[in-house]
Amino acid sequence: MTVHYLYGTVLTGEAVAANNRGDNIGNTTTLQKVFHQDDLHTSVSAEAIRFALRYYFQLESPESVNRKFENGKLEYFDKDRTYWNPVAGAVRIDDDLMGFMDAKASVAEKEEVVEEAADDEQPKKGKGRSKAKGTVTIRQSPLAVGRAVSLRPYRGELSFNCVSGAKEAGQLSLYAAEMHTTEYQYFFGLNLSDVINKAHIGQLMSAVADLPPVAGNHARFAYDFSPASIVLRVTSAHSSKIQNCFEHDEENRTYTIAKLLHRVEAGDISASELIVGGEVVTTTEGKKLEELGVTVFKGVKVAVDEARRRIALLDPSYQAVAPQVVAGGNS
């Protein structure tokens, strides 16, 4: 059976990022950093992005998720997932897309092994390890999300601050904050064939296009993580070849997609599989992609809707992914 995938690389608009994880060194709030192209870049974890996706599902429909974030705490509809029944279609969107591991089952298995060892240190011939309790212990996530990396290298922006309001002796709080004015890009890949409820695919794509704030424990700074530009690929290829396809063009103070263009020109990526939306299509390189046969849109939402339409046409089981038509336009 053919396995289908949706791959995507998102590029945000330019903004100032600061204190997005609540990490600190002394009284300096720091940004996470990674080396990319032999230079230091700031970064946002994939876990933070996945949390924002899950939170989108909760905001849209609290009944659709198994795990909710309310009043600063995580609350489960069913922590043991006794409701989970893929055959009957009883799956919640976060468990379906992001997978899970039932730690209790592994604990039960460990306890049984310990009991067996205590009863008989030399297991009898033919005596196998009993299976863990429960029908499902783990679900591999069909959704993979990459760490977001700043498009521009970090050059050490830093601010010095103190608490606002009336100053009192001995109560003055001084702190510094690392900042970075940049775009971020991140990658995601979804194994469409492994998603149980295909309607969840469309909901994920809506979440990517309208992502809630991505941040950490006590973020104080807003940063819009929604796409200013997006590159999507609907394919049966097992590797995306579009991961983090945007690169900083330091000389021209902008970005380039030269490597993506090369891969399309070389035939490593079929132009018919690509959909590109947003600001990048107005660039010279964006127009070149269009000349090569790539489907391009000036907007991100219409690009996402086009990907949903293509997925819906893969076979009848994907029809629920198609965007819903409502009065005045698509949903």
Short mmCIF file of N, CA, C and O in Angstrom, two decimals, residues 259-317:
data_model
loop_
_atom_site.label_atom_id
_atom_site.label_comp_id
_atom_site.label_asym_id
_atom_site.label_seq_id
_atom_site.Cartn_x
_atom_site.Cartn_y
_atom_site.Cartn_z
N LYS A 259 18.67 26.66 -2.79
CA LYS A 259 18.84 25.20 -2.77
C LYS A 259 17.54 24.49 -3.15
O LYS A 259 17.57 23.43 -3.79
N LEU A 260 16.41 25.04 -2.76
CA LEU A 260 15.13 24.45 -3.15
C LEU A 260 14.96 24.55 -4.67
O LEU A 260 14.54 23.59 -5.34
N LEU A 261 15.30 25.71 -5.22
CA LEU A 261 15.23 25.88 -6.68
C LEU A 261 16.10 24.86 -7.39
O LEU A 261 15.69 24.26 -8.39
N HIS A 262 17.28 24.67 -6.87
CA HIS A 262 18.21 23.72 -7.49
C HIS A 262 17.62 22.31 -7.49
O HIS A 262 17.73 21.59 -8.50
N ARG A 263 17.01 21.92 -6.38
CA ARG A 263 16.46 20.56 -6.29
C ARG A 263 15.29 20.36 -7.25
O ARG A 263 15.10 19.28 -7.78
N VAL A 264 14.51 21.41 -7.46
CA VAL A 264 13.40 21.30 -8.41
C VAL A 264 13.96 21.24 -9.83
O VAL A 264 13.54 20.41 -10.65
N GLU A 265 14.93 22.12 -10.12
CA GLU A 265 15.53 22.13 -11.46
C GLU A 265 16.23 20.81 -11.77
O GLU A 265 16.23 20.34 -12.91
N ALA A 266 16.83 20.20 -10.74
CA ALA A 266 17.56 18.96 -10.94
C ALA A 266 16.64 17.75 -11.01
O ALA A 266 17.09 16.64 -11.33
N GLY A 267 15.36 17.94 -10.70
CA GLY A 267 14.42 16.83 -10.76
C GLY A 267 14.36 15.98 -9.50
O GLY A 267 13.68 14.95 -9.48
N ASP A 268 15.05 16.41 -8.44
CA ASP A 268 14.99 15.65 -7.20
C ASP A 268 13.66 15.86 -6.47
O ASP A 268 13.26 15.03 -5.65
N ILE A 269 13.02 16.98 -6.75
CA ILE A 269 11.68 17.24 -6.23
C ILE A 269 10.79 17.55 -7.43
O ILE A 269 11.11 18.43 -8.24
N SER A 270 9.67 16.82 -7.53
CA SER A 270 8.74 17.10 -8.62
C SER A 270 8.02 18.42 -8.34
O SER A 270 7.44 18.61 -7.27
N ALA A 271 8.06 19.32 -9.32
CA ALA A 271 7.39 20.61 -9.15
C ALA A 271 5.90 20.42 -8.90
O ALA A 271 5.27 21.21 -8.18
N SER A 272 5.32 19.36 -9.44
CA SER A 272 3.88 19.13 -9.28
C SER A 272 3.51 18.77 -7.85
O SER A 272 2.33 18.81 -7.49
N GLU A 273 4.49 18.40 -7.02
CA GLU A 273 4.20 18.02 -5.63
C GLU A 273 4.30 19.21 -4.69
O GLU A 273 3.91 19.10 -3.53
N LEU A 274 4.83 20.33 -5.14
CA LEU A 274 5.08 21.48 -4.27
C LEU A 274 3.95 22.50 -4.32
O LEU A 274 3.37 22.74 -5.39
N ILE A 275 3.68 23.08 -3.17
CA ILE A 275 2.76 24.21 -3.06
C ILE A 275 3.46 25.25 -2.20
O ILE A 275 3.93 24.94 -1.10
N VAL A 276 3.54 26.48 -2.70
CA VAL A 276 4.25 27.54 -1.99
C VAL A 276 3.30 28.72 -1.81
O VAL A 276 2.61 29.11 -2.75
N GLY A 277 3.25 29.25 -0.59
CA GLY A 277 2.37 30.38 -0.33
C GLY A 277 3.03 31.43 0.53
O GLY A 277 3.98 31.15 1.27
N GLY A 278 2.54 32.67 0.41
CA GLY A 278 3.02 33.76 1.27
C GLY A 278 3.99 34.69 0.56
O GLY A 278 4.09 34.73 -0.67
N GLU A 279 4.72 35.42 1.37
CA GLU A 279 5.56 36.50 0.85
C GLU A 279 6.63 36.03 -0.12
O GLU A 279 7.03 36.75 -1.03
N VAL A 280 7.11 34.79 0.04
CA VAL A 280 8.21 34.32 -0.80
C VAL A 280 7.84 34.28 -2.28
O VAL A 280 8.72 34.41 -3.14
N VAL A 281 6.57 34.12 -2.60
CA VAL A 281 6.20 34.00 -4.02
C VAL A 281 6.34 35.32 -4.75
O VAL A 281 6.32 35.35 -5.99
N THR A 282 6.47 36.43 -4.01
CA THR A 282 6.64 37.73 -4.67
C THR A 282 8.11 38.02 -4.97
O THR A 282 8.41 39.02 -5.62
N THR A 283 9.01 37.17 -4.51
CA THR A 283 10.43 37.38 -4.76
C THR A 283 10.81 36.84 -6.15
O THR A 283 10.05 36.09 -6.77
N THR A 284 11.99 37.18 -6.59
CA THR A 284 12.47 36.69 -7.88
C THR A 284 12.55 35.17 -7.90
O THR A 284 12.16 34.52 -8.88
N GLU A 285 13.00 34.60 -6.77
CA GLU A 285 13.09 33.15 -6.69
C GLU A 285 11.71 32.50 -6.63
O GLU A 285 11.50 31.40 -7.17
N GLY A 286 10.76 33.17 -6.01
CA GLY A 286 9.39 32.65 -5.97
C GLY A 286 8.80 32.60 -7.37
O GLY A 286 8.11 31.63 -7.74
N LYS A 287 9.06 33.64 -8.15
CA LYS A 287 8.56 33.65 -9.53
C LYS A 287 9.25 32.56 -10.36
O LYS A 287 8.64 31.98 -11.28
N LYS A 288 10.51 32.29 -10.05
CA LYS A 288 11.22 31.22 -10.76
C LYS A 288 10.59 29.87 -10.46
O LYS A 288 10.45 29.02 -11.36
N LEU A 289 10.19 29.66 -9.21
CA LEU A 289 9.50 28.41 -8.87
C LEU A 289 8.22 28.26 -9.68
O LEU A 289 7.90 27.17 -10.18
N GLU A 290 7.49 29.34 -9.82
CA GLU A 290 6.24 29.30 -10.61
C GLU A 290 6.54 28.92 -12.06
O GLU A 290 5.81 28.14 -12.67
N GLU A 291 7.62 29.48 -12.61
CA GLU A 291 8.00 29.16 -13.99
C GLU A 291 8.35 27.68 -14.15
O GLU A 291 8.16 27.09 -15.22
N LEU A 292 8.85 27.09 -13.07
CA LEU A 292 9.22 25.67 -13.11
C LEU A 292 8.01 24.75 -12.95
O LEU A 292 8.15 23.53 -13.01
N GLY A 293 6.85 25.34 -12.69
CA GLY A 293 5.63 24.53 -12.58
C GLY A 293 5.13 24.31 -11.18
O GLY A 293 4.17 23.56 -10.97
N VAL A 294 5.75 24.97 -10.20
CA VAL A 294 5.29 24.87 -8.82
C VAL A 294 4.02 25.71 -8.66
O VAL A 294 3.91 26.82 -9.19
N THR A 295 3.05 25.18 -7.92
CA THR A 295 1.82 25.92 -7.63
C THR A 295 2.10 26.94 -6.54
O THR A 295 2.55 26.58 -5.44
N VAL A 296 1.88 28.20 -6.83
CA VAL A 296 2.19 29.26 -5.87
C VAL A 296 0.96 30.12 -5.61
O VAL A 296 0.10 30.29 -6.48
N PHE A 297 0.89 30.64 -4.40
CA PHE A 297 -0.19 31.54 -3.99
C PHE A 297 0.41 32.68 -3.19
O PHE A 297 1.35 32.48 -2.43
N LYS A 298 -0.17 33.85 -3.31
CA LYS A 298 0.31 34.99 -2.52
C LYS A 298 -0.04 34.83 -1.05
O LYS A 298 0.61 35.42 -0.18
N GLY A 299 -1.08 34.07 -0.76
CA GLY A 299 -1.49 33.89 0.63
C GLY A 299 -1.13 32.51 1.17
O GLY A 299 -1.02 31.54 0.41
N VAL A 300 -0.98 32.44 2.48
CA VAL A 300 -0.67 31.17 3.14
C VAL A 300 -1.92 30.29 3.23
O VAL A 300 -1.88 29.08 2.98
N LYS A 301 -3.06 30.89 3.57
CA LYS A 301 -4.27 30.11 3.78
C LYS A 301 -4.71 29.39 2.51
O LYS A 301 -5.09 28.21 2.55
N VAL A 302 -4.64 30.08 1.38
CA VAL A 302 -5.06 29.42 0.14
C VAL A 302 -4.08 28.30 -0.23
O VAL A 302 -4.47 27.29 -0.82
N ALA A 303 -2.81 28.48 0.11
CA ALA A 303 -1.84 27.41 -0.13
C ALA A 303 -2.16 26.18 0.72
O ALA A 303 -2.10 25.04 0.25
N VAL A 304 -2.52 26.43 1.97
CA VAL A 304 -2.89 25.31 2.86
C VAL A 304 -4.17 24.63 2.35
O VAL A 304 -4.27 23.40 2.34
N ASP A 305 -5.13 25.42 1.91
CA ASP A 305 -6.37 24.83 1.37
C ASP A 305 -6.09 23.99 0.12
O ASP A 305 -6.72 22.95 -0.10
N GLU A 306 -5.14 24.43 -0.71
CA GLU A 306 -4.79 23.66 -1.90
C GLU A 306 -4.18 22.31 -1.50
O GLU A 306 -4.48 21.27 -2.10
N ALA A 307 -3.33 22.32 -0.48
CA ALA A 307 -2.76 21.06 0.00
C ALA A 307 -3.86 20.14 0.53
O ALA A 307 -3.84 18.92 0.29
N ARG A 308 -4.82 20.70 1.22
CA ARG A 308 -5.94 19.89 1.73
C ARG A 308 -6.73 19.29 0.57
O ARG A 308 -7.15 18.12 0.63
N ARG A 309 -6.93 20.06 -0.47
CA ARG A 309 -7.67 19.53 -1.64
C ARG A 309 -6.91 18.38 -2.27
O ARG A 309 -7.50 17.37 -2.67
N ARG A 310 -5.59 18.52 -2.39
CA ARG A 310 -4.79 17.45 -3.00
C ARG A 310 -4.83 16.18 -2.16
O ARG A 310 -4.91 15.07 -2.70
N ILE A 311 -4.76 16.35 -0.86
CA ILE A 311 -4.81 15.17 0.02
C ILE A 311 -6.18 14.49 -0.10
O ILE A 311 -6.28 13.26 -0.14
N ALA A 312 -7.22 15.29 -0.17
CA ALA A 312 -8.57 14.74 -0.27
C ALA A 312 -8.75 13.89 -1.53
O ALA A 312 -9.62 13.01 -1.57
N LEU A 313 -7.94 14.16 -2.54
CA LEU A 313 -8.05 13.43 -3.81
C LEU A 313 -7.19 12.16 -3.84
O LEU A 313 -7.23 11.41 -4.82
N LEU A 314 -6.41 11.92 -2.77
CA LEU A 314 -5.53 10.74 -2.78
C LEU A 314 -6.33 9.45 -2.93
O LEU A 314 -5.97 8.56 -3.69
N ASP A 315 -7.36 9.32 -2.13
CA ASP A 315 -8.32 8.22 -2.25
C ASP A 315 -9.54 8.58 -1.40
O ASP A 315 -9.49 9.52 -0.59
N PRO A 316 -10.63 7.86 -1.54
CA PRO A 316 -11.87 8.25 -0.84
C PRO A 316 -11.74 8.37 0.67
O PRO A 316 -12.49 9.13 1.30
N SER A 317 -10.80 7.66 1.29
CA SER A 317 -10.68 7.72 2.75
C SER A 317 -10.21 9.09 3.23
O SER A 317 -10.31 9.40 4.43
#
